[in-house]
């Protein structure tokens, strides 16, 4: 075992560090450091403008999407170099939050299924964030049961005509393109009647409406399709092969390791270090100590699990579904931490005004944002199913709709 | 970065697993549990003949000198097979204390015997039914002799010598090495939640003993030994947790109810997914602690406490819910579920329980780097 860099890794790290030191938007560091649990904060500056500036700068110097091939705007870097880059980019990496879905999930799908001409046309601009992409998967009637989606695509000559509604589309309002999964055949079992496309989000018939979330922010949207025309050349994969294509997209969610998932531990540690309770110093309270130990052990466990996954990556192995534990552990933990942190502050704990609340009200923001972490990108329950079935090999859930044509599946309304 | 065990370490682990799979079935564990023997002598002899008691002992003292990463994986397998031997007392505690604090003469005398497995040692600390504190230590060392009683000593009935925490006439605590075969020690078996491991009270009536290490440093020395042993105990817990989870998963695939395998019900699936999550977190923390132990990292106290806390949680959860997955059969003497349940709770209380290790973890955090 060895936690140090190899000579090549150290050289790469030094190169990345020097470039970041010279080029990063240091004027944003304070607001970025306080960001999290909601939208990225850039103080007096527009977050999307700043994000695009930084991404463009990285792309021009060959530091954007560094694992991608050079011809698509990347650097052809190794997984380990990518991890090192993320470590060095540190707090500035938060700026790229709005591009993660496009670069982390849409791009691998394009690389696997788009034509060579389309890859050359779209990937470099995706890397530089000149064009932003979103992913149109979830629907009001199909969240965990994604394959039950109802948005229709019907063939009309060389075009497809799309009608329906998507929901929970992150960043649709500032996206230029999106990948959309549709139902092209309702008369076959649900997984077999799906087809994937990509489209221009400014196409006629696309209407985007922001969702006001439970925490008051709006990071997600509803997207309506009313006779939206897409040429067949924008199809990704076979007609009826959309489910396989979507698996490529979703599998890449799990590869987004190394950046370090937020757990709330540094925030609770910082709070209790300086806090006095009625009984004395918070850090000396046995209940506080017990919870702090449990949460530290969990967050260290995630960090160390991620380090093992990086080792596997660097040996050319693929990280498996065992990495599903990250969000499952972090989501619940964040919610527990926020609840406990408020509890330690008396009635004042309810205050969300950053001027009045402890630590700029980050823990209150965490309380209000954390329920979503346990739902988005796979609910806690779906993640437990994945672990049980794909890691432990337990038998599949009985499915009432198995083998049934989609049009015959009971929908409850 | 390379956060993985070497091929050599893994080969050793597999070799130990094969041996234990052949020689340490649950029947062997039950032999000790049901009182037929104080420990599984043939398993012990096998471990000794593989050189495992000397894994971390340097070659010049008759050991293998393979180091602590190897020893961690040996511990994991001993935990996985619930090995009813005094390995933890003799290797993680007595041998460690001697290597850390023994004089040249003491090391020359004891380490080759420990490596060769011809001598078994243990550590005697606990005097009361309470969390152990330095203030509560009453056993006396005076004029070269120990007088007083240790309430419960792991493998005390099997050991040839004990390293005993005792107070000198000046009131300071020290570690004292006492030959238990020299006479004057009354050994009384103590019944515990896990009779598959020997537990014995030791009453010293003026038994000759010699100082190990520095006279007034006994408590600090004990904590140093505990930090190192905690990593090895955590690996035993990890192995036990994995076995309990495997047992639950295997049963849930085979047992049918309501016309389907019970493992297809989410109520049980999600329980086992949570067992897996606890195990995986513990495993990664144990790996990091193994690195800290093998390199004498300044991070060891925090890494050890972290591994110990999460491995304790994992084994307790997996052992508890393995019974739940088995339903009524899990509560029979015949099924092995209770062997894991017993061992998980026994191992939790070695070196102080979960609460004490949580407290140590936070103390280490407060004094060191808190970035997780």
XYZ file of C-alpha atoms in Angstrom:
785
model
C 0.000 0.000 0.000
C 1.161 3.435 -0.857
C -0.713 6.726 -0.778
C 1.888 8.806 -2.523
C 1.969 9.876 -6.196
C 4.161 8.048 -8.663
C 6.787 10.216 -10.330
C 4.578 10.780 -13.387
C 1.575 11.526 -11.184
C 3.551 14.046 -9.155
C 4.697 15.735 -12.345
C 1.141 15.889 -13.659
C -0.081 17.269 -10.323
C 2.574 19.992 -10.350
C 1.640 20.978 -13.889
C -2.085 21.144 -13.038
C -1.429 23.051 -9.826
C 0.745 25.643 -11.545
C -1.831 26.240 -14.273
C -4.689 26.578 -11.767
C -2.670 28.937 -9.571
C -2.056 31.174 -12.565
C -5.493 31.044 -14.198
C -8.248 30.321 -11.648
C -10.830 33.024 -10.767
C -9.440 33.716 -7.312
C -11.949 36.552 -6.820
C -14.655 33.870 -6.428
C -12.916 31.737 -3.819
C -14.792 33.045 -0.767
C -18.266 32.624 -2.232
C -17.382 29.268 -3.775
C -16.059 27.981 -0.462
C -19.393 28.800 1.173
C -21.374 27.170 -1.678
C -23.097 23.858 -1.448
C -26.461 22.303 -0.595
C -28.207 24.173 -3.384
C -27.005 26.367 -6.222
C -23.385 27.467 -6.607
C -22.696 30.890 -5.066
C -20.562 33.434 -6.910
C -21.254 36.574 -4.877
C -21.884 39.596 -7.096
C -21.095 37.683 -10.278
C -23.493 35.689 -12.486
C -22.890 31.991 -11.776
C -23.527 30.742 -15.319
C -21.333 33.432 -16.899
C -18.509 32.644 -14.474
C -18.944 28.889 -14.983
C -18.731 29.213 -18.756
C -15.707 31.527 -18.552
C -13.792 29.043 -16.405
C -14.790 26.081 -18.564
C -13.767 27.891 -21.744
C -10.427 28.820 -20.242
C -9.824 25.205 -19.249
C -10.856 23.972 -22.690
C -8.500 26.389 -24.479
C -5.593 25.158 -22.374
C -6.516 21.458 -22.629
C -7.806 21.072 -19.076
C -11.492 20.443 -19.829
C -12.941 16.908 -19.705
C -9.384 15.669 -19.570
C -10.234 11.978 -19.890
C -11.870 12.489 -23.281
C -9.921 11.885 -26.481
C -8.072 14.958 -27.749
C -10.156 15.113 -30.955
C -13.329 15.601 -28.885
C -11.873 18.422 -26.810
C -10.229 16.360 -24.079
C -6.657 15.529 -23.150
C -6.630 11.728 -23.367
C -5.758 11.615 -19.680
C -5.874 8.511 -17.477
C -8.531 8.005 -14.770
C -5.882 8.656 -12.133
C -4.909 11.942 -13.778
C -8.552 12.889 -13.773
C -8.721 12.241 -10.035
C -5.600 14.339 -9.498
C -7.044 17.148 -11.608
C -10.258 17.118 -9.538
C -8.248 17.275 -6.320
C -6.219 20.203 -7.594
C -9.164 22.073 -9.082
C -10.755 21.839 -5.632
C -13.309 24.527 -4.891
C -13.252 25.859 -8.476
C -14.686 22.511 -9.565
C -17.999 23.663 -8.061
C -18.279 26.077 -10.988
C -18.680 23.142 -13.384
C -21.716 21.762 -11.495
C -24.087 22.831 -14.256
C -22.087 20.891 -16.859
C -21.833 17.569 -15.018
C -24.947 16.053 -16.580
C -23.908 17.020 -20.083
C -20.245 16.112 -19.757
C -20.608 13.170 -17.374
C -23.707 11.476 -18.761
C -24.779 12.828 -22.175
C -21.243 12.827 -23.584
C -20.452 9.159 -22.885
C -23.794 8.300 -24.481
C -22.907 10.328 -27.580
C -19.461 8.728 -27.713
C -21.060 5.284 -27.678
C -24.015 5.886 -30.007
C -23.699 9.080 -32.098
C -22.422 9.135 -35.693
C -18.824 10.235 -36.256
C -20.059 13.480 -37.802
C -22.259 14.240 -34.802
C -19.456 13.429 -32.341
C -17.161 15.860 -34.133
C -19.886 18.498 -34.278
C -21.133 18.320 -30.668
C -18.508 16.919 -28.289
C -15.862 19.703 -28.427
C -18.492 22.368 -27.723
C -19.876 20.233 -24.910
C -16.383 20.042 -23.418
C -15.875 23.797 -23.553
C -19.461 24.479 -22.324
C -20.073 26.627 -25.361
C -23.111 24.361 -25.573
C -24.765 22.969 -22.457
C -26.665 19.674 -22.431
C -29.368 18.163 -20.257
C -30.882 14.730 -19.863
C -34.636 14.247 -20.330
C -35.462 10.947 -18.617
C -37.875 11.153 -15.656
C -41.578 11.740 -16.161
C -44.458 12.560 -13.820
C -45.611 8.907 -14.043
C -42.208 7.269 -14.167
C -39.493 8.058 -11.670
C -37.998 4.936 -10.104
C -39.850 2.922 -12.775
C -38.107 4.818 -15.553
C -38.935 2.206 -18.208
C -42.618 3.014 -17.653
C -42.199 6.366 -19.398
C -44.956 7.623 -21.715
C -43.513 10.395 -23.894
C -44.318 9.212 -27.427
C -42.137 9.441 -30.528
C -43.910 8.562 -33.774
C -42.280 8.118 -37.119
C -43.222 10.575 -39.855
C -41.096 10.105 -42.960
C -37.499 10.877 -42.061
C -38.611 12.620 -38.880
C -39.950 11.640 -35.497
C -42.715 13.604 -33.791
C -42.529 13.816 -30.028
C -45.370 14.462 -27.599
C -45.355 14.206 -23.833
C -43.820 15.596 -20.702
C -40.537 15.201 -18.844
C -39.849 16.312 -15.282
C -36.902 16.845 -12.909
C -34.725 17.950 -15.819
C -31.742 19.663 -14.190
C -30.636 22.785 -15.979
C -33.080 22.501 -18.930
C -33.549 26.270 -18.774
C -29.923 26.966 -19.645
C -29.352 23.975 -21.906
C -28.824 24.103 -25.642
C -29.331 20.390 -26.289
C -30.701 17.369 -24.508
C -30.907 13.611 -24.816
C -34.458 12.344 -24.553
C -35.805 8.849 -24.080
C -39.183 8.140 -25.660
C -41.682 5.364 -26.231
C -41.816 4.320 -29.855
C -43.788 1.077 -29.448
C -46.421 0.705 -26.698
C -47.423 -2.793 -27.861
C -44.268 -4.575 -26.643
C -43.035 -5.039 -23.033
C -41.978 -1.710 -21.569
C -38.171 -2.040 -21.784
C -38.319 -3.027 -25.476
C -40.415 -0.152 -26.839
C -38.045 2.730 -26.055
C -35.836 4.837 -28.342
C -33.282 7.550 -27.520
C -32.742 10.806 -29.412
C -30.948 14.075 -28.942
C -32.571 17.391 -29.728
C -32.091 21.139 -29.834
C -33.810 22.532 -26.758
C -34.916 25.521 -28.802
C -36.886 23.285 -31.198
C -40.437 24.393 -31.941
C -42.891 22.835 -29.480
C -40.492 22.547 -26.521
C -41.715 24.443 -23.445
C -39.625 24.617 -20.273
C -41.133 25.481 -16.905
C -39.010 25.705 -13.773
C -40.185 23.693 -10.748
C -40.291 25.569 -7.492
C -38.715 23.060 -5.119
C -39.623 22.375 -1.502
C -36.526 24.357 -0.438
C -37.660 27.391 -2.457
C -34.958 27.096 -5.132
C -35.440 26.075 -8.770
C -32.734 23.821 -10.163
C -35.098 21.480 -12.001
C -37.698 21.882 -14.719
C -40.716 20.407 -16.373
C -40.263 20.085 -20.115
C -43.289 19.759 -22.402
C -43.150 18.370 -25.944
C -45.915 19.391 -28.317
C -45.415 17.916 -31.821
C -41.660 18.432 -31.627
C -39.971 17.259 -34.859
C -36.604 15.513 -34.734
C -34.776 14.132 -37.793
C -33.962 10.432 -37.671
C -30.258 11.372 -37.854
C -30.583 12.475 -34.208
C -31.547 8.990 -33.055
C -29.055 7.359 -30.655
C -28.971 3.578 -30.986
C -31.569 1.310 -32.536
C -35.286 1.903 -32.654
C -36.484 -0.034 -29.594
C -32.934 -0.020 -28.164
C -33.394 3.031 -25.942
C -33.197 1.109 -22.684
C -29.673 -0.169 -23.454
C -28.651 3.368 -24.418
C -30.039 4.741 -21.138
C -28.019 2.174 -19.197
C -24.836 3.624 -20.729
C -25.930 7.034 -19.503
C -26.831 5.862 -16.013
C -23.738 3.664 -15.623
C -21.592 6.740 -16.098
C -23.231 8.286 -13.040
C -21.322 5.777 -10.962
C -18.013 6.677 -12.592
C -18.254 10.203 -11.224
C -16.090 9.206 -8.278
C -13.067 10.874 -6.785
C -14.507 14.343 -6.458
C -15.667 13.383 -2.987
C -19.373 13.305 -2.231
C -20.598 15.865 0.331
C -21.661 14.317 3.639
C -22.039 17.347 5.909
C -19.315 16.108 8.270
C -16.954 19.112 7.967
C -19.920 21.419 8.601
C -21.098 19.666 11.786
C -17.528 19.379 13.062
C -16.960 23.086 12.535
C -20.245 23.907 14.277
C -19.724 21.795 17.414
C -16.099 22.880 17.786
C -17.212 26.403 18.590
C -20.600 25.753 20.151
C -21.692 25.927 23.796
C -24.698 23.913 24.975
C -26.660 24.432 28.175
C -24.617 21.557 29.617
C -21.235 22.996 28.580
C -19.061 22.771 25.479
C -20.768 20.819 22.701
C -17.615 18.864 21.848
C -17.560 17.496 25.417
C -21.163 16.315 25.352
C -21.330 12.481 25.169
C -24.292 12.440 22.763
C -22.475 14.845 20.456
C -19.293 12.787 20.647
C -21.075 9.546 19.866
C -22.798 10.961 16.796
C -19.664 12.754 15.648
C -17.701 9.501 15.830
C -20.351 7.627 13.860
C -20.485 10.292 11.159
C -16.720 10.583 10.931
C -16.425 6.810 10.552
C -18.997 6.880 7.746
C -17.444 9.800 5.889
C -13.946 8.317 6.254
C -15.400 5.011 5.019
C -16.716 6.715 1.885
C -13.437 8.521 1.308
C -11.469 5.304 1.703
C -13.908 3.363 -0.495
C -13.427 5.991 -3.156
C -9.640 5.662 -2.817
C -9.975 1.912 -3.389
C -12.106 2.541 -6.477
C -9.404 4.887 -7.793
C -6.813 2.167 -7.265
C -9.018 -0.233 -9.227
C -9.410 2.363 -11.995
C -5.682 2.953 -12.163
C -5.198 -0.802 -12.663
C -7.644 -0.711 -15.547
C -10.539 -2.312 -13.637
C -14.081 -0.909 -13.841
C -15.679 0.288 -10.608
C -18.743 -1.855 -10.008
C -22.186 -1.290 -8.555
C -20.660 -1.352 -5.060
C -20.083 2.362 -5.559
C -23.841 2.782 -5.147
C -23.161 3.065 -1.422
C -21.850 6.643 -1.722
C -25.067 8.549 -2.235
C -27.041 6.137 -0.059
C -24.785 6.812 2.926
C -24.189 10.510 2.262
C -27.830 11.473 1.674
C -29.222 10.085 4.906
C -26.213 11.281 6.833
C -26.561 14.826 5.572
C -30.197 14.908 6.619
C -29.394 13.520 10.087
C -26.516 15.962 10.536
C -28.611 18.982 9.580
C -31.427 17.990 11.936
C -28.987 17.448 14.807
C -27.100 20.682 14.092
C -30.293 22.735 14.358
C -31.301 20.879 17.502
C -28.112 22.028 19.228
C -28.918 25.710 18.639
C -32.195 26.229 20.474
C -34.977 28.102 18.715
C -32.294 30.146 16.923
C -31.583 26.998 14.913
C -34.617 27.712 12.732
C -33.155 30.952 11.373
C -32.185 30.826 7.699
C -31.014 34.429 7.349
C -27.287 34.009 6.591
C -26.537 37.228 8.459
C -28.093 35.904 11.685
C -27.622 32.125 11.499
C -24.453 30.236 12.418
C -22.061 29.490 9.523
C -24.041 31.522 6.940
C -27.051 29.203 7.434
C -25.316 26.382 5.534
C -26.746 23.767 7.901
C -30.259 25.114 7.431
C -29.722 24.997 3.669
C -28.540 21.415 4.114
C -31.687 20.545 6.085
C -33.932 21.851 3.339
C -31.942 20.419 0.399
C -31.060 16.982 1.814
C -34.448 15.253 1.269
C -33.758 15.569 -2.466
C -30.371 13.858 -2.185
C -32.163 10.718 -1.013
C -34.367 10.761 -4.132
C -32.465 12.218 -7.109
C -30.398 9.888 -9.291
C -31.951 6.782 -7.675
C -33.885 6.754 -4.402
C -32.449 5.166 -1.290
C -34.818 2.268 -1.932
C -33.746 1.778 -5.555
C -30.086 1.898 -4.503
C -30.738 -0.790 -1.885
C -32.392 -2.907 -4.580
C -29.334 -2.443 -6.800
C -26.984 -3.487 -4.000
C -29.176 -6.452 -3.063
C -29.643 -7.714 -6.622
C -26.421 -6.806 -8.425
C -23.885 -7.030 -5.611
C -25.357 -9.652 -3.287
C -27.076 -11.599 -6.075
C -30.456 -11.760 -4.337
C -33.448 -12.670 -6.533
C -35.201 -9.918 -8.460
C -38.298 -8.237 -7.206
C -41.514 -9.848 -8.540
C -42.753 -7.486 -11.238
C -46.477 -7.346 -11.885
C -45.849 -5.935 -15.375
C -43.227 -8.473 -16.461
C -43.597 -9.456 -20.109
C -46.806 -7.438 -20.460
C -47.203 -5.071 -23.442
C -46.775 -1.510 -22.198
C -50.288 -0.553 -23.302
C -51.782 -3.242 -20.999
C -49.882 -2.279 -17.825
C -52.190 -1.005 -15.063
C -51.384 2.605 -14.252
C -53.803 3.361 -11.432
C -55.527 6.091 -13.400
C -1.431 5.754 -5.063
C -1.982 2.046 -4.499
C -4.643 1.355 -1.890
C -4.703 -2.418 -2.028
C -2.963 -5.395 -0.488
C -0.102 -7.015 -2.389
C -0.445 -10.322 -4.208
C 1.742 -11.938 -1.522
C -0.575 -10.720 1.235
C -3.609 -11.976 -0.665
C -1.994 -15.354 -1.254
C -1.326 -15.678 2.454
C -4.935 -14.751 3.171
C -6.204 -17.414 0.762
C -3.891 -19.996 2.266
C -5.175 -19.216 5.769
C -8.759 -19.317 4.488
C -8.205 -22.757 2.953
C -6.680 -24.102 6.133
C -9.495 -22.746 8.323
C -12.138 -23.910 5.896
C -10.746 -27.451 6.286
C -9.916 -27.401 9.974
C -12.156 -24.834 11.642
C -15.749 -25.672 10.812
C -18.566 -24.550 13.068
C -18.313 -28.025 14.646
C -14.852 -27.060 15.896
C -16.186 -23.771 17.245
C -19.021 -25.607 18.959
C -16.546 -27.995 20.557
C -15.157 -25.094 22.570
C -18.541 -23.401 22.979
C -20.021 -26.517 24.550
C -17.138 -26.889 26.960
C -15.265 -29.846 25.456
C -12.020 -27.902 25.260
C -10.574 -24.555 26.374
C -9.520 -23.851 22.791
C -9.162 -25.663 19.485
C -5.661 -27.069 19.917
C -5.454 -28.607 16.435
C -6.415 -25.274 14.834
C -3.838 -23.498 16.996
C -1.175 -26.058 16.067
C -1.982 -25.564 12.401
C -1.732 -21.787 12.653
C 1.589 -22.186 14.458
C 2.963 -24.603 11.897
C 2.113 -22.086 9.162
C 4.270 -19.596 11.076
C 1.323 -17.251 11.627
C 2.009 -16.567 15.311
C 5.282 -15.023 14.150
C 3.824 -13.057 11.215
C 4.916 -9.647 12.534
C 7.819 -10.832 14.698
C 11.196 -9.998 13.105
C 13.258 -12.873 11.782
C 16.047 -12.343 14.316
C 13.523 -13.291 17.020
C 12.389 -16.383 15.181
C 9.430 -14.777 13.421
C 8.525 -14.511 9.751
C 8.879 -10.728 9.593
C 6.064 -10.467 7.067
C 4.686 -7.356 8.718
C 1.329 -5.969 9.710
C -0.464 -5.909 6.370
C -0.111 -9.701 6.302
C -1.175 -9.981 9.921
C -4.318 -7.920 9.231
C -5.455 -10.368 6.559
C -4.697 -13.325 8.832
C -6.873 -11.669 11.496
C -9.682 -11.178 8.973
C -9.758 -14.906 8.249
C -9.585 -15.893 11.920
C -12.634 -13.677 12.413
C -14.408 -15.099 9.385
C -14.095 -18.649 10.736
C -14.695 -17.673 14.389
C -11.415 -19.431 15.233
C -11.607 -20.479 18.908
C -7.925 -19.921 19.679
C -5.934 -17.506 21.862
C -4.415 -15.908 18.755
C -5.658 -12.375 19.494
C -4.465 -12.394 23.119
C -1.107 -13.901 22.334
C -0.315 -12.171 19.033
C -2.147 -8.818 18.987
C -1.687 -8.063 22.684
C 1.128 -9.955 24.466
C 3.487 -10.104 21.488
C 2.830 -6.470 20.602
C 3.468 -5.312 24.189
C 6.743 -7.231 24.278
C 7.908 -5.918 20.912
C 7.032 -2.354 21.905
C 8.270 -2.243 25.487
C 10.322 -5.356 26.238
C 13.995 -5.124 27.198
C 16.459 -6.961 24.973
C 16.575 -9.768 27.496
C 12.780 -10.036 27.644
C 12.506 -10.037 23.866
C 15.259 -12.633 23.537
C 13.511 -14.833 26.036
C 9.853 -14.538 24.990
C 9.578 -13.585 21.319
C 11.086 -16.791 19.867
C 8.762 -18.851 22.064
C 5.755 -16.757 21.004
C 6.741 -17.001 17.362
C 7.050 -20.766 17.674
C 3.686 -20.961 19.420
C 5.156 -22.917 22.315
C 4.185 -20.106 24.664
C 0.833 -18.339 24.844
C 0.575 -14.887 26.407
C -2.191 -12.482 27.273
C -2.857 -9.035 28.691
C -4.625 -8.654 32.069
C -6.308 -5.317 32.708
C -9.960 -5.386 33.777
C -10.783 -5.481 37.491
C -14.369 -4.297 37.772
C -17.716 -4.537 35.984
C -17.360 -1.034 34.589
C -15.492 0.846 31.888
C -11.813 0.645 32.770
C -10.083 3.761 34.062
C -6.563 4.273 35.346
C -7.944 5.446 38.702
C -9.829 2.202 39.301
C -6.766 -0.047 39.041
C -6.233 -1.649 42.449
C -3.957 -4.622 41.741
C -0.606 -4.037 43.456
C 2.996 -4.595 42.466
C 5.323 -4.505 45.423
C 8.710 -6.028 46.190
C 8.709 -7.866 42.874
C 5.315 -9.459 43.429
C 1.751 -9.006 42.187
C -1.176 -9.097 44.592
C -4.805 -8.689 43.649
C -7.366 -9.876 41.150
C -8.109 -9.363 37.475
C -11.836 -9.984 37.003
C -11.762 -11.216 33.413
C -8.746 -12.032 31.245
C -9.178 -13.204 27.657
C -7.543 -16.620 27.296
C -6.354 -16.361 30.913
C -6.985 -20.058 31.432
C -4.783 -21.021 28.481
C -1.939 -18.545 28.757
C 1.541 -19.305 30.027
C 2.233 -15.718 30.967
C 0.305 -12.506 31.374
C 1.235 -8.871 31.062
C -0.531 -7.298 34.000
C -1.427 -3.660 34.620
C -0.616 -2.956 38.271
C 0.081 -0.114 40.701
C 3.422 0.259 42.466
C 3.876 1.545 46.032
C 4.377 5.072 44.670
C 0.881 4.834 43.179
C 2.041 4.693 39.541
C 0.715 2.205 37.013
C 3.050 -0.095 35.137
C 2.911 -3.199 32.968
C 4.357 -6.304 34.665
C 5.157 -9.607 33.092
C 4.123 -12.578 35.187
C 4.825 -16.248 34.502
C 1.483 -17.903 35.187
C 3.077 -21.324 35.514
C 5.277 -20.289 38.405
C 2.484 -20.885 40.890
C 0.550 -18.624 43.185
C -2.070 -17.728 40.578
C -5.633 -18.910 41.087
C -7.423 -19.285 37.765
C -11.203 -19.385 37.743
C -13.175 -19.814 34.544
C -15.685 -17.025 33.860
C -18.880 -17.668 31.906
C -19.446 -15.087 29.173
C -21.766 -14.376 26.236
C -19.226 -16.178 24.038
C -18.016 -19.442 25.567
C -16.210 -20.268 22.296
C -13.431 -18.058 23.647
C -11.748 -18.691 26.965
C -12.327 -16.125 29.703
C -10.769 -16.539 33.129
C -10.287 -14.514 36.271
C -6.740 -14.439 37.643
C -6.038 -13.942 41.322
C -2.425 -13.135 42.133
C -1.262 -13.985 45.638
C 2.237 -12.575 45.730
C 3.298 -13.834 42.333
C 6.746 -12.893 41.073
C 6.637 -10.475 38.146
C 8.986 -8.145 36.305
C 8.493 -4.691 34.879
C 7.790 -4.332 31.159
C 8.782 -0.913 29.853
C 8.832 2.142 32.105
C 7.539 2.109 35.662
C 5.149 5.054 35.603
C 4.079 4.697 31.968
C 1.782 1.692 32.251
C -1.406 3.424 31.192
C 0.153 5.178 28.202
C 1.824 1.923 27.157
C -1.498 0.133 27.436
C -3.124 2.711 25.168
C -0.357 2.296 22.604
C -0.860 -1.472 22.603
C -4.639 -0.996 22.357
C -4.381 1.353 19.370
C -2.342 -1.217 17.473
C -4.417 -4.205 18.573
C -7.633 -2.326 17.713
C -6.725 -2.538 14.034
C -6.239 -6.298 14.253
C -9.416 -6.837 16.267
C -11.246 -4.700 13.680
C -10.065 -7.089 10.947
C -11.420 -10.042 12.952
C -14.735 -8.208 13.220
C -14.671 -7.500 9.510
C -14.177 -11.185 8.709
C -17.005 -12.132 11.066
C -19.321 -9.551 9.512
C -18.628 -10.866 6.020
C -19.363 -14.451 7.084
C -22.605 -13.457 8.814
C -23.724 -11.527 5.726
C -22.821 -14.458 3.452
C -24.836 -16.774 5.670
C -27.876 -14.463 5.525
C -27.672 -14.058 1.735
C -27.289 -17.802 1.115
C -30.278 -18.594 3.306
C -32.450 -15.875 1.745
C -31.827 -17.368 -1.709
C -32.827 -20.887 -0.641
C -35.682 -20.381 1.789
C -39.127 -20.006 0.207
C -42.212 -18.354 1.705
C -45.399 -17.154 0.021
C -44.262 -19.087 -3.032
C -41.009 -17.206 -3.609
C -37.473 -16.996 -2.214
C -37.519 -14.758 0.862
C -34.527 -12.880 -0.593
C -36.868 -11.384 -3.198
C -38.797 -9.444 -0.524
C -37.648 -5.856 -0.190
C -38.020 -5.971 3.580
C -35.167 -8.485 3.718
C -33.284 -7.238 0.670
C -32.941 -3.777 2.099
C -31.833 -5.155 5.451
C -29.056 -7.088 3.707
C -28.149 -4.080 1.555
C -27.643 -2.104 4.769
C -25.501 -4.923 6.173
C -23.399 -4.719 3.014
C -23.049 -0.940 3.287
C -21.878 -1.167 6.908
C -19.432 -3.911 5.921
C -18.024 -1.957 2.972
C -17.455 1.205 5.020
C -15.755 -0.857 7.724
C -13.625 -2.683 5.171
C -12.313 0.536 3.643
C -11.597 2.019 7.071
C -9.838 -1.199 8.102
C -7.674 -1.066 4.981
C -6.638 2.475 5.784
C -5.902 1.519 9.392
C -3.810 -1.416 8.157
C -1.712 1.036 6.196
C -1.413 3.338 9.235
C -0.370 0.377 11.431
C 2.146 -0.966 8.937
C 3.819 2.422 8.470
C 3.595 3.641 12.098
C 1.728 6.655 10.755
C 1.014 9.524 13.161
C -2.553 9.014 11.958
C -2.706 5.587 13.666
C -4.783 6.524 16.761
C -7.484 8.129 14.604
C -7.317 5.467 11.898
C -7.474 2.667 14.481
C -10.436 4.188 16.313
C -12.228 4.758 13.004
C -11.673 1.175 11.874
C -12.663 -0.134 15.274
C -15.901 1.908 15.426
C -17.059 0.961 11.962
C -15.992 -2.702 12.219
C -17.817 -3.001 15.544
C -20.938 -1.487 13.992
C -20.678 -3.753 10.952
C -20.203 -7.027 12.835
C -22.917 -6.219 15.359
C -25.363 -5.287 12.597
C -24.562 -8.280 10.391
C -24.687 -10.767 13.274
C -27.940 -9.322 14.594
C -29.746 -9.179 11.271
C -28.436 -12.552 10.122
C -30.649 -13.971 12.870
C -33.564 -11.842 11.646
C -33.183 -13.118 8.071
C -33.254 -16.708 9.372
C -36.453 -16.144 11.365
C -37.180 -18.721 14.066
C -34.468 -21.083 12.844
C -31.977 -18.308 13.544
C -32.791 -18.562 17.225
C -32.062 -22.285 17.502
C -28.905 -23.687 19.051
C -28.566 -25.849 15.937
C -28.130 -22.978 13.455
C -24.814 -21.112 13.553
C -26.344 -17.629 13.716
C -25.804 -17.371 17.464
C -22.100 -18.145 17.082
C -21.654 -14.875 15.146
C -23.993 -12.991 17.463
C -22.022 -14.166 20.477
C -18.625 -13.441 18.928
C -19.677 -10.010 17.679
C -20.642 -8.936 21.173
C -17.571 -10.543 22.729
C -15.204 -8.784 20.328
C -16.986 -5.465 20.821
C -16.048 -5.427 24.491
C -12.402 -6.395 24.034
C -10.202 -3.300 24.509
C -13.273 -1.325 25.688
C -16.645 -1.068 23.983
C -18.037 1.019 21.161
C -18.734 4.040 23.373
C -15.119 4.144 24.502
C -13.788 3.915 20.949
C -16.202 6.580 19.745
C -14.839 8.800 22.480
C -11.236 8.042 21.494
C -12.065 8.757 17.872
C -13.383 12.229 18.701
C -10.398 12.939 20.957
C -8.039 12.036 18.098
C -10.079 14.203 15.751
C -9.880 17.135 18.105
C -6.116 16.861 18.335
C -5.427 16.132 14.699
C -6.586 16.778 11.195
C -10.365 16.571 10.939
C -10.714 16.483 7.178
C -12.817 13.497 6.207
